[in-house]
Amino acid sequence: MERSRVLLVDAAPGALLGRELERLLGHGLAVTLNLRRVADGAGARADWGGRVDFTDFDPFDEAALLAETVRDGLGHHAVKSRAGVPLRAAFLAGATRPGLAHPLRVIGRAGAGTDHVELAAAARHGVTVTHTPGSNADAVAEFALAQLLALTRGLRSYDEAAHRGEWRAATAPPEELSELTLGIVGPGRIGLALAGRASALGMEVQAFSRRPAVTSAPALASARDLTSASVSAPDLASALASARDLTSASVSAPDLTPAPASAPDLASAPDLAPASTPQPTPTPAPASAPGPAPRPNRSLPDLLATSDVVSLHLPLTPETRGLIGRAELALMRPGAILLNTARGGIVDEQALADALRDPAHPLAAAAADTFEHEHAAFASPLFGLPNALLTPHVAGMTRTAMATAALRCADHIAALLAGRPEGIPVVTA
């Protein structure tokens, strides 16, 4: 029986590459490895020659991606992506066209977000899209906490001054975390992991959900009464020490229910691989920090107005694109901080940059790990702003998170290609 063909558009980095390849091969799959983003291509060829096929192309070049996917009319049953390579309608049509020996059936994402896939087109062409929700929840939660600490304590400015030989004292003592309220927009796996950590440090935590919980708990309303507020703020140096005279409103709402546990770790399911194939070593899912559930808030405007720090943890969808714009930013508390480890398109970057440039704006600082334009097209109006902490979409890139995502994605792809979709997370338009 011919093996299903899988194209690794961008493989796991470093030593994880070997684990990912062993996992896929252990499921009886035929693997084509793209070497373009592999640090040691020659080493990979030496180690894996004869067991996998090789190619080398820029995955962000749509024409090159399609050409390699369908090369020689063979095609691939599945493609796996890690860095969010765009998979749009033209690619999906070409990868599933009649006449291919192996038309595309599955797209696997080693990560949670799937906004890089044109889901409606995938559905039209019969392509199933799977991902690994929760695989990087702890990693992203830790990173958001690092962003929070770096901005509230002014670490970057102190570091820069010290490297210049300057002994700079604080112009205004900052508040401790236990004096601040954290507002989480999107209390899913990552949001709740952050909530547990923030609560452990003494922060008051509230959360706003745009949709009902997946469990049977009562749904939270998703009212979005957008109004502009005219507020002033002190300069950045003393903004975080300014008096917080906007008290949190008493909210009566059903308790937020933690996101449901992720699908069973397929790495431990013995029936996913051929009987003659040695079973892969199970990969434990990362454990989120326990803690009290955040206080629910029915209204995004109220959460913005009553939080000292707002952290975004939403997928990018047509409904969430531009969710945080000029009107929303104007509602924030004087001296507030915005953290975005979700997706760049959720925030209007130009509006955010304008707010950070305006000393009278209530927003004091922001941290962004995701942007509207990334990778080779990386550009943002936030460039050069001293009160904007920018990082290149690395929040979820810990060793544990990346290993979990890579191996779980391999298991998902194998299960779907084998016609065993039970328990596999699938994303639809």
Short mmCIF file of C-alpha atoms in Angstrom, two decimals:
data_model
loop_
_atom_site.label_atom_id
_atom_site.label_comp_id
_atom_site.label_asym_id
_atom_site.label_seq_id
_atom_site.Cartn_x
_atom_site.Cartn_y
_atom_site.Cartn_z
CA MET A 1 0.00 0.00 0.00
CA GLU A 2 1.42 3.38 -1.02
CA ARG A 3 2.28 5.70 1.85
CA SER A 4 0.59 9.07 2.28
CA ARG A 5 2.84 11.96 1.26
CA VAL A 6 3.49 14.90 3.59
CA LEU A 7 5.35 18.12 2.74
CA LEU A 8 7.06 19.83 5.71
CA VAL A 9 6.87 23.41 4.52
CA ASP A 10 8.86 24.59 7.55
CA ALA A 11 10.11 21.92 9.92
CA ALA A 12 10.75 22.14 13.65
CA PRO A 13 14.09 23.85 14.41
CA GLY A 14 17.32 22.39 15.75
CA ALA A 15 17.21 19.08 17.54
CA LEU A 16 13.41 19.03 17.30
CA LEU A 17 13.71 18.34 13.58
CA GLY A 18 14.80 14.77 14.23
CA ARG A 19 11.95 14.16 16.65
CA GLU A 20 9.41 15.52 14.18
CA LEU A 21 10.72 13.42 11.31
CA GLU A 22 10.81 10.27 13.45
CA ARG A 23 7.22 10.89 14.48
CA LEU A 24 5.98 11.28 10.91
CA LEU A 25 7.96 8.31 9.67
CA GLY A 26 6.74 6.30 12.64
CA HIS A 27 3.20 6.86 11.40
CA GLY A 28 4.19 5.32 8.06
CA LEU A 29 4.13 8.62 6.15
CA ALA A 30 6.38 9.56 3.22
CA VAL A 31 8.02 12.89 4.06
CA THR A 32 9.35 15.66 1.85
CA LEU A 33 11.47 18.08 3.89
CA ASN A 34 11.92 21.69 2.77
CA LEU A 35 15.47 22.67 3.71
CA ARG A 36 15.08 26.44 3.22
CA ARG A 37 14.55 27.14 6.94
CA VAL A 38 16.70 24.26 8.24
CA ALA A 39 19.87 25.66 9.84
CA ASP A 40 22.09 22.71 8.90
CA GLY A 41 20.80 21.55 5.54
CA ALA A 42 23.87 19.48 4.76
CA GLY A 43 23.59 17.73 8.12
CA ALA A 44 19.92 17.01 7.52
CA ARG A 45 20.73 15.44 4.15
CA ALA A 46 23.45 13.32 5.70
CA ASP A 47 21.27 12.19 8.61
CA TRP A 48 18.03 11.59 6.74
CA GLY A 49 19.03 10.78 3.18
CA GLY A 50 17.28 7.65 2.02
CA ARG A 51 14.50 8.04 4.57
CA VAL A 52 12.98 11.34 3.43
CA ASP A 53 12.94 13.36 0.22
CA PHE A 54 14.34 16.88 0.10
CA THR A 55 13.42 20.15 -1.54
CA ASP A 56 14.55 23.76 -1.06
CA PHE A 57 12.25 26.72 -1.74
CA ASP A 58 10.94 29.91 -0.16
CA PRO A 59 7.63 28.90 1.44
CA PHE A 60 6.39 32.51 1.40
CA ASP A 61 6.64 32.56 -2.41
CA GLU A 62 3.18 31.25 -3.34
CA ALA A 63 4.20 30.17 -6.83
CA ALA A 64 7.21 28.25 -5.50
CA LEU A 65 5.12 26.66 -2.77
CA LEU A 66 2.53 25.42 -5.23
CA ALA A 67 5.17 24.20 -7.70
CA GLU A 68 6.89 22.11 -5.04
CA THR A 69 3.62 20.79 -3.64
CA VAL A 70 2.52 19.42 -7.04
CA ARG A 71 5.95 18.71 -8.54
CA ASP A 72 5.95 16.05 -11.28
CA GLY A 73 2.18 15.75 -10.96
CA LEU A 74 2.53 13.72 -7.77
CA GLY A 75 1.18 16.19 -5.23
CA HIS A 76 1.11 15.74 -1.46
CA HIS A 77 -1.73 14.46 0.70
CA ALA A 78 -0.81 16.91 3.46
CA VAL A 79 1.28 20.01 4.10
CA LYS A 80 2.50 21.02 7.53
CA SER A 81 3.32 24.62 8.48
CA ARG A 82 4.86 26.09 11.61
CA ALA A 83 5.44 29.76 10.81
CA GLY A 84 2.02 30.51 9.33
CA VAL A 85 2.94 30.32 5.64
CA PRO A 86 -0.04 31.77 3.72
CA LEU A 87 -2.19 29.07 2.13
CA ARG A 88 -4.71 30.95 0.02
CA ALA A 89 -7.36 30.10 -2.55
CA ALA A 90 -4.99 29.88 -5.54
CA PHE A 91 -2.69 27.46 -3.74
CA LEU A 92 -5.59 25.32 -2.51
CA ALA A 93 -7.07 25.12 -6.01
CA GLY A 94 -3.74 24.12 -7.51
CA ALA A 95 -2.87 21.59 -4.82
CA THR A 96 -6.21 19.79 -5.28
CA ARG A 97 -6.56 20.05 -9.05
CA PRO A 98 -7.79 17.04 -11.04
CA GLY A 99 -5.07 14.84 -12.42
CA LEU A 100 -2.76 14.95 -9.43
CA ALA A 101 -1.74 11.53 -8.21
CA HIS A 102 -2.04 12.70 -4.60
CA PRO A 103 -4.28 15.77 -4.21
CA LEU A 104 -4.07 17.75 -0.99
CA ARG A 105 -6.38 16.50 1.77
CA VAL A 106 -4.98 17.91 5.04
CA ILE A 107 -3.28 21.09 6.24
CA GLY A 108 -1.57 20.81 9.62
CA ARG A 109 -0.49 23.80 11.71
CA ALA A 110 1.99 23.26 14.52
CA GLY A 111 0.42 26.03 16.59
CA ALA A 112 -2.96 27.45 17.46
CA GLY A 113 -3.63 30.14 14.86
CA THR A 114 -5.00 29.26 11.43
CA ASP A 115 -5.61 32.73 9.99
CA HIS A 116 -2.88 31.95 7.42
CA VAL A 117 -5.29 29.50 5.75
CA GLU A 118 -8.21 30.63 3.61
CA LEU A 119 -10.65 28.36 5.40
CA ALA A 120 -13.61 28.85 3.08
CA ALA A 121 -11.46 27.86 0.09
CA ALA A 122 -10.12 24.86 2.00
CA ALA A 123 -13.67 23.69 2.63
CA ARG A 124 -14.61 24.15 -1.04
CA HIS A 125 -11.71 21.97 -2.10
CA GLY A 126 -12.27 19.31 0.53
CA VAL A 127 -9.14 20.09 2.56
CA THR A 128 -9.30 19.54 6.32
CA VAL A 129 -7.40 22.04 8.49
CA THR A 130 -6.07 20.92 11.86
CA HIS A 131 -3.96 22.69 14.48
CA THR A 132 -2.63 22.24 18.03
CA PRO A 133 -4.64 24.48 20.39
CA GLY A 134 -3.13 24.79 23.84
CA SER A 135 0.30 23.51 22.82
CA ASN A 136 1.93 26.89 23.53
CA ALA A 137 -0.45 28.20 26.22
CA ASP A 138 2.10 28.21 29.03
CA ALA A 139 4.84 29.65 26.83
CA VAL A 140 2.71 32.57 25.63
CA ALA A 141 1.35 33.22 29.13
CA GLU A 142 4.89 33.43 30.48
CA PHE A 143 5.90 35.78 27.67
CA ALA A 144 2.94 38.10 28.30
CA LEU A 145 3.94 38.19 31.95
CA ALA A 146 7.49 39.07 30.89
CA GLN A 147 6.14 41.90 28.72
CA LEU A 148 4.11 43.15 31.66
CA LEU A 149 7.08 43.15 34.05
CA ALA A 150 9.41 44.75 31.52
CA LEU A 151 7.02 47.65 30.93
CA THR A 152 5.77 48.23 34.46
CA ARG A 153 9.33 48.29 35.84
CA GLY A 154 10.92 50.13 32.91
CA LEU A 155 13.58 47.46 32.40
CA ARG A 156 14.49 48.42 28.85
CA SER A 157 15.17 52.09 29.64
CA TYR A 158 17.27 51.20 32.69
CA ASP A 159 19.24 48.68 30.66
CA GLU A 160 19.92 51.14 27.86
CA ALA A 161 21.01 53.85 30.31
CA ALA A 162 23.28 51.45 32.21
CA HIS A 163 24.97 50.37 28.96
CA ARG A 164 25.70 54.06 28.35
CA GLY A 165 27.32 54.31 31.78
CA GLU A 166 24.42 56.29 33.26
CA TRP A 167 23.18 55.65 36.80
CA ARG A 168 19.50 56.47 36.37
CA ALA A 169 17.17 56.58 39.35
CA ALA A 170 13.43 56.16 39.00
CA THR A 171 11.65 59.48 38.46
CA ALA A 172 8.51 58.06 40.06
CA PRO A 173 8.28 54.76 41.94
CA PRO A 174 6.17 52.28 39.99
CA GLU A 175 3.26 50.40 41.44
CA GLU A 176 3.63 46.76 42.35
CA LEU A 177 1.71 44.14 40.42
CA SER A 178 -0.56 43.53 43.39
CA GLU A 179 -1.83 47.11 42.99
CA LEU A 180 -2.81 46.60 39.37
CA THR A 181 -5.81 45.11 37.60
CA LEU A 182 -5.20 42.88 34.60
CA GLY A 183 -7.90 42.69 31.94
CA ILE A 184 -7.80 39.65 29.65
CA VAL A 185 -9.62 39.85 26.32
CA GLY A 186 -10.20 36.24 25.32
CA PRO A 187 -10.12 33.87 28.32
CA GLY A 188 -9.18 30.74 26.41
CA ARG A 189 -6.29 28.42 27.23
CA ILE A 190 -3.61 31.12 27.01
CA GLY A 191 -5.72 33.78 28.70
CA LEU A 192 -6.52 31.49 31.63
CA ALA A 193 -2.87 30.40 31.91
CA LEU A 194 -1.91 34.07 32.21
CA ALA A 195 -4.73 34.70 34.67
CA GLY A 196 -3.41 31.96 36.96
CA ARG A 197 0.09 33.39 36.95
CA ALA A 198 -1.07 36.98 37.45
CA SER A 199 -3.36 35.97 40.31
CA ALA A 200 -0.45 34.17 41.97
CA LEU A 201 1.44 37.47 41.91
CA GLY A 202 -1.44 39.26 43.60
CA MET A 203 -3.04 40.97 40.62
CA GLU A 204 -6.78 41.39 40.37
CA VAL A 205 -7.81 39.74 37.09
CA GLN A 206 -10.93 40.27 35.03
CA ALA A 207 -11.80 38.89 31.60
CA PHE A 208 -14.09 39.59 28.68
CA SER A 209 -15.25 36.86 26.32
CA ARG A 210 -16.77 37.63 22.94
CA ARG A 211 -18.50 34.28 22.67
CA PRO A 212 -20.09 31.69 24.95
CA ALA A 213 -17.88 29.15 26.61
CA VAL A 214 -17.68 25.86 24.76
CA THR A 215 -18.90 24.07 27.89
CA SER A 216 -22.46 24.16 29.18
CA ALA A 217 -21.85 27.21 31.34
CA PRO A 218 -24.13 30.20 30.65
CA ALA A 219 -22.92 32.36 27.83
CA LEU A 220 -21.23 35.67 28.46
CA ALA A 221 -22.72 38.57 26.57
CA SER A 222 -20.46 40.20 24.00
CA ALA A 223 -21.72 43.75 24.00
CA ARG A 224 -19.34 46.21 22.41
CA ASP A 225 -20.68 49.68 23.19
CA LEU A 226 -17.90 51.76 21.68
CA THR A 227 -17.71 55.33 22.90
CA SER A 228 -14.80 57.73 22.95
CA ALA A 229 -13.61 59.14 26.24
CA SER A 230 -11.72 62.38 26.61
CA VAL A 231 -8.97 61.68 29.12
CA SER A 232 -5.49 62.98 29.79
CA ALA A 233 -2.43 61.17 31.07
CA PRO A 234 0.92 62.08 32.61
CA ASP A 235 4.12 61.43 30.68
CA LEU A 236 5.45 57.90 30.38
CA ALA A 237 7.98 58.23 33.18
CA SER A 238 5.33 58.79 35.80
CA ALA A 239 2.26 57.34 34.08
CA LEU A 240 2.42 54.01 35.83
CA ALA A 241 2.64 55.72 39.22
CA SER A 242 -0.35 58.01 38.63
CA ALA A 243 -3.46 57.65 40.75
CA ARG A 244 -5.96 55.14 39.38
CA ASP A 245 -9.17 57.00 40.13
CA LEU A 246 -11.31 54.88 37.78
CA THR A 247 -12.54 52.14 40.05
CA SER A 248 -13.64 48.79 38.72
CA ALA A 249 -17.40 48.52 38.36
CA SER A 250 -19.18 45.72 40.13
CA VAL A 251 -20.04 43.16 37.50
CA SER A 252 -22.65 40.49 37.90
CA ALA A 253 -22.12 37.74 35.35
CA PRO A 254 -21.87 33.98 35.20
CA ASP A 255 -18.50 32.61 36.19
CA LEU A 256 -16.07 32.21 33.35
CA THR A 257 -15.53 28.56 32.71
CA PRO A 258 -11.99 27.47 31.81
CA ALA A 259 -11.54 26.38 28.23
CA PRO A 260 -12.12 22.67 27.75
CA ALA A 261 -9.12 20.41 27.88
CA SER A 262 -7.46 19.90 24.54
CA ALA A 263 -8.14 16.77 22.54
CA PRO A 264 -6.48 13.64 23.93
CA ASP A 265 -2.76 13.62 23.30
CA LEU A 266 -2.66 11.49 20.21
CA ALA A 267 0.97 10.71 20.82
CA SER A 268 -0.19 8.10 23.32
CA ALA A 269 -2.83 6.51 21.08
CA PRO A 270 -1.43 3.15 19.95
CA ASP A 271 -3.78 2.68 17.01
CA LEU A 272 -2.61 5.69 15.00
CA ALA A 273 0.46 4.03 13.56
CA PRO A 274 0.71 0.81 11.55
CA ALA A 275 0.89 -2.25 13.74
CA SER A 276 4.37 -3.06 12.49
CA THR A 277 5.71 0.40 13.37
CA PRO A 278 7.30 1.10 16.77
CA GLN A 279 5.11 3.48 18.75
CA PRO A 280 6.44 7.01 19.29
CA THR A 281 7.20 8.24 22.79
CA PRO A 282 4.19 10.14 24.21
CA THR A 283 4.58 13.89 24.51
CA PRO A 284 2.97 15.34 27.63
CA ALA A 285 0.86 18.42 27.15
CA PRO A 286 2.12 21.49 29.03
CA ALA A 287 0.30 22.16 32.28
CA SER A 288 -1.24 25.59 32.76
CA ALA A 289 -0.81 27.36 36.06
CA PRO A 290 -3.83 26.79 38.28
CA GLY A 291 -5.56 29.71 39.90
CA PRO A 292 -8.89 31.35 40.56
CA ALA A 293 -11.04 32.10 37.55
CA PRO A 294 -10.83 35.73 36.45
CA ARG A 295 -13.76 37.96 37.32
CA PRO A 296 -16.04 38.07 34.26
CA ASN A 297 -16.82 41.38 32.61
CA ARG A 298 -19.70 41.57 30.16
CA SER A 299 -18.43 44.61 28.28
CA LEU A 300 -15.19 45.26 26.40
CA PRO A 301 -15.43 49.04 26.97
CA ASP A 302 -15.84 48.49 30.72
CA LEU A 303 -12.88 46.11 30.85
CA LEU A 304 -10.72 48.65 29.00
CA ALA A 305 -11.76 51.45 31.34
CA THR A 306 -11.19 49.45 34.53
CA SER A 307 -7.91 47.64 33.77
CA ASP A 308 -4.37 48.91 34.29
CA VAL A 309 -3.04 46.28 31.90
CA VAL A 310 -4.98 44.76 28.99
CA SER A 311 -3.73 41.54 27.39
CA LEU A 312 -5.17 40.21 24.12
CA HIS A 313 -5.65 36.48 23.57
CA LEU A 314 -8.00 36.12 20.60
CA PRO A 315 -7.79 34.44 17.21
CA LEU A 316 -7.77 36.69 14.16
CA THR A 317 -11.14 36.40 12.44
CA PRO A 318 -13.28 38.80 10.42
CA GLU A 319 -15.05 39.63 13.69
CA THR A 320 -11.87 40.36 15.68
CA ARG A 321 -9.92 42.21 12.99
CA GLY A 322 -9.51 45.81 14.16
CA LEU A 323 -11.19 45.03 17.49
CA ILE A 324 -8.86 47.47 19.27
CA GLY A 325 -8.91 50.78 17.42
CA ARG A 326 -8.88 54.48 18.25
CA ALA A 327 -12.17 54.45 20.14
CA GLU A 328 -11.14 51.47 22.28
CA LEU A 329 -7.68 52.87 23.04
CA ALA A 330 -9.23 56.16 24.17
CA LEU A 331 -11.28 54.28 26.78
CA MET A 332 -8.24 52.94 28.61
CA ARG A 333 -7.17 54.05 32.07
CA PRO A 334 -4.56 56.79 32.43
CA GLY A 335 -1.17 55.12 32.42
CA ALA A 336 -2.52 51.85 31.01
CA ILE A 337 -0.53 49.20 29.14
CA LEU A 338 -1.64 47.06 26.18
CA LEU A 339 -0.11 43.63 25.52
CA ASN A 340 -0.61 41.76 22.25
CA THR A 341 0.68 38.21 21.87
CA ALA A 342 -2.34 37.18 19.76
CA ARG A 343 -2.40 38.51 16.18
CA GLY A 344 -1.36 41.85 14.74
CA GLY A 345 -4.57 42.46 12.83
CA ILE A 346 -6.59 42.55 16.03
CA VAL A 347 -5.07 45.95 16.82
CA ASP A 348 -5.10 48.98 14.52
CA GLU A 349 -1.33 49.54 14.54
CA GLN A 350 -1.51 53.08 13.20
CA ALA A 351 -4.03 54.03 15.89
CA LEU A 352 -1.81 52.40 18.50
CA ALA A 353 1.27 54.25 17.25
CA ASP A 354 -0.60 57.57 17.28
CA ALA A 355 -1.76 56.92 20.84
CA LEU A 356 1.75 56.11 22.04
CA ARG A 357 3.13 59.29 20.45
CA ASP A 358 0.52 61.47 22.19
CA PRO A 359 1.59 62.41 25.75
CA ALA A 360 -2.02 63.32 26.54
CA HIS A 361 -3.34 59.89 25.58
CA PRO A 362 -4.28 57.55 28.45
CA LEU A 363 -2.22 54.69 26.99
CA ALA A 364 1.30 54.81 28.43
CA ALA A 365 2.99 51.85 26.76
CA ALA A 366 2.38 48.74 24.67
CA ALA A 367 4.09 45.46 23.90
CA ALA A 368 3.54 43.76 20.55
CA ASP A 369 4.79 40.31 19.59
CA THR A 370 2.54 40.07 16.52
CA PHE A 371 2.03 42.43 13.61
CA GLU A 372 -0.13 42.98 10.57
CA HIS A 373 2.91 42.38 8.35
CA GLU A 374 5.50 39.83 9.43
CA HIS A 375 8.52 37.86 8.20
CA ALA A 376 10.02 39.30 4.99
CA ALA A 377 7.22 41.91 4.83
CA PHE A 378 7.79 43.04 8.44
CA ALA A 379 6.83 46.70 8.79
CA SER A 380 4.94 48.66 11.40
CA PRO A 381 4.17 52.26 12.38
CA LEU A 382 5.33 51.23 15.87
CA PHE A 383 8.98 51.24 14.78
CA GLY A 384 11.12 53.63 16.81
CA LEU A 385 8.66 54.37 19.60
CA PRO A 386 10.41 54.18 23.00
CA ASN A 387 7.21 53.14 24.78
CA ALA A 388 6.56 50.25 22.38
CA LEU A 389 8.24 46.94 23.23
CA LEU A 390 8.47 44.96 19.97
CA THR A 391 9.40 41.31 19.49
CA PRO A 392 9.24 39.11 16.34
CA HIS A 393 6.39 36.67 17.12
CA VAL A 394 8.44 34.55 19.53
CA ALA A 395 6.07 34.27 22.50
CA GLY A 396 5.27 30.62 21.91
CA MET A 397 8.76 29.51 20.95
CA THR A 398 9.94 27.55 23.95
CA ARG A 399 11.48 24.10 23.61
CA THR A 400 8.55 22.38 25.30
CA ALA A 401 5.87 24.28 23.38
CA MET A 402 7.47 23.75 20.00
CA ALA A 403 8.06 20.05 20.62
CA THR A 404 4.48 19.57 21.77
CA ALA A 405 3.11 21.42 18.75
CA ALA A 406 5.32 19.61 16.21
CA LEU A 407 4.66 16.10 17.50
CA ARG A 408 0.97 16.64 18.13
CA CYS A 409 0.56 18.11 14.65
CA ALA A 410 2.24 15.03 13.17
CA ASP A 411 -0.22 12.84 15.08
CA HIS A 412 -3.19 14.89 13.89
CA ILE A 413 -2.11 14.70 10.25
CA ALA A 414 -1.56 10.96 10.46
CA ALA A 415 -4.94 10.35 12.09
CA LEU A 416 -6.83 12.40 9.50
CA LEU A 417 -5.03 10.76 6.57
CA ALA A 418 -5.84 7.37 8.08
CA GLY A 419 -9.54 8.28 8.27
CA ARG A 420 -9.59 8.53 12.07
CA PRO A 421 -10.87 12.06 12.79
CA GLU A 422 -12.25 11.33 16.27
CA GLY A 423 -10.81 13.76 18.81
CA ILE A 424 -8.76 15.68 16.25
CA PRO A 425 -9.17 19.49 16.42
CA VAL A 426 -10.44 20.75 13.06
CA VAL A 427 -10.93 24.39 12.08
CA THR A 428 -13.75 25.49 9.79
CA ALA A 429 -14.68 28.82 8.26
#
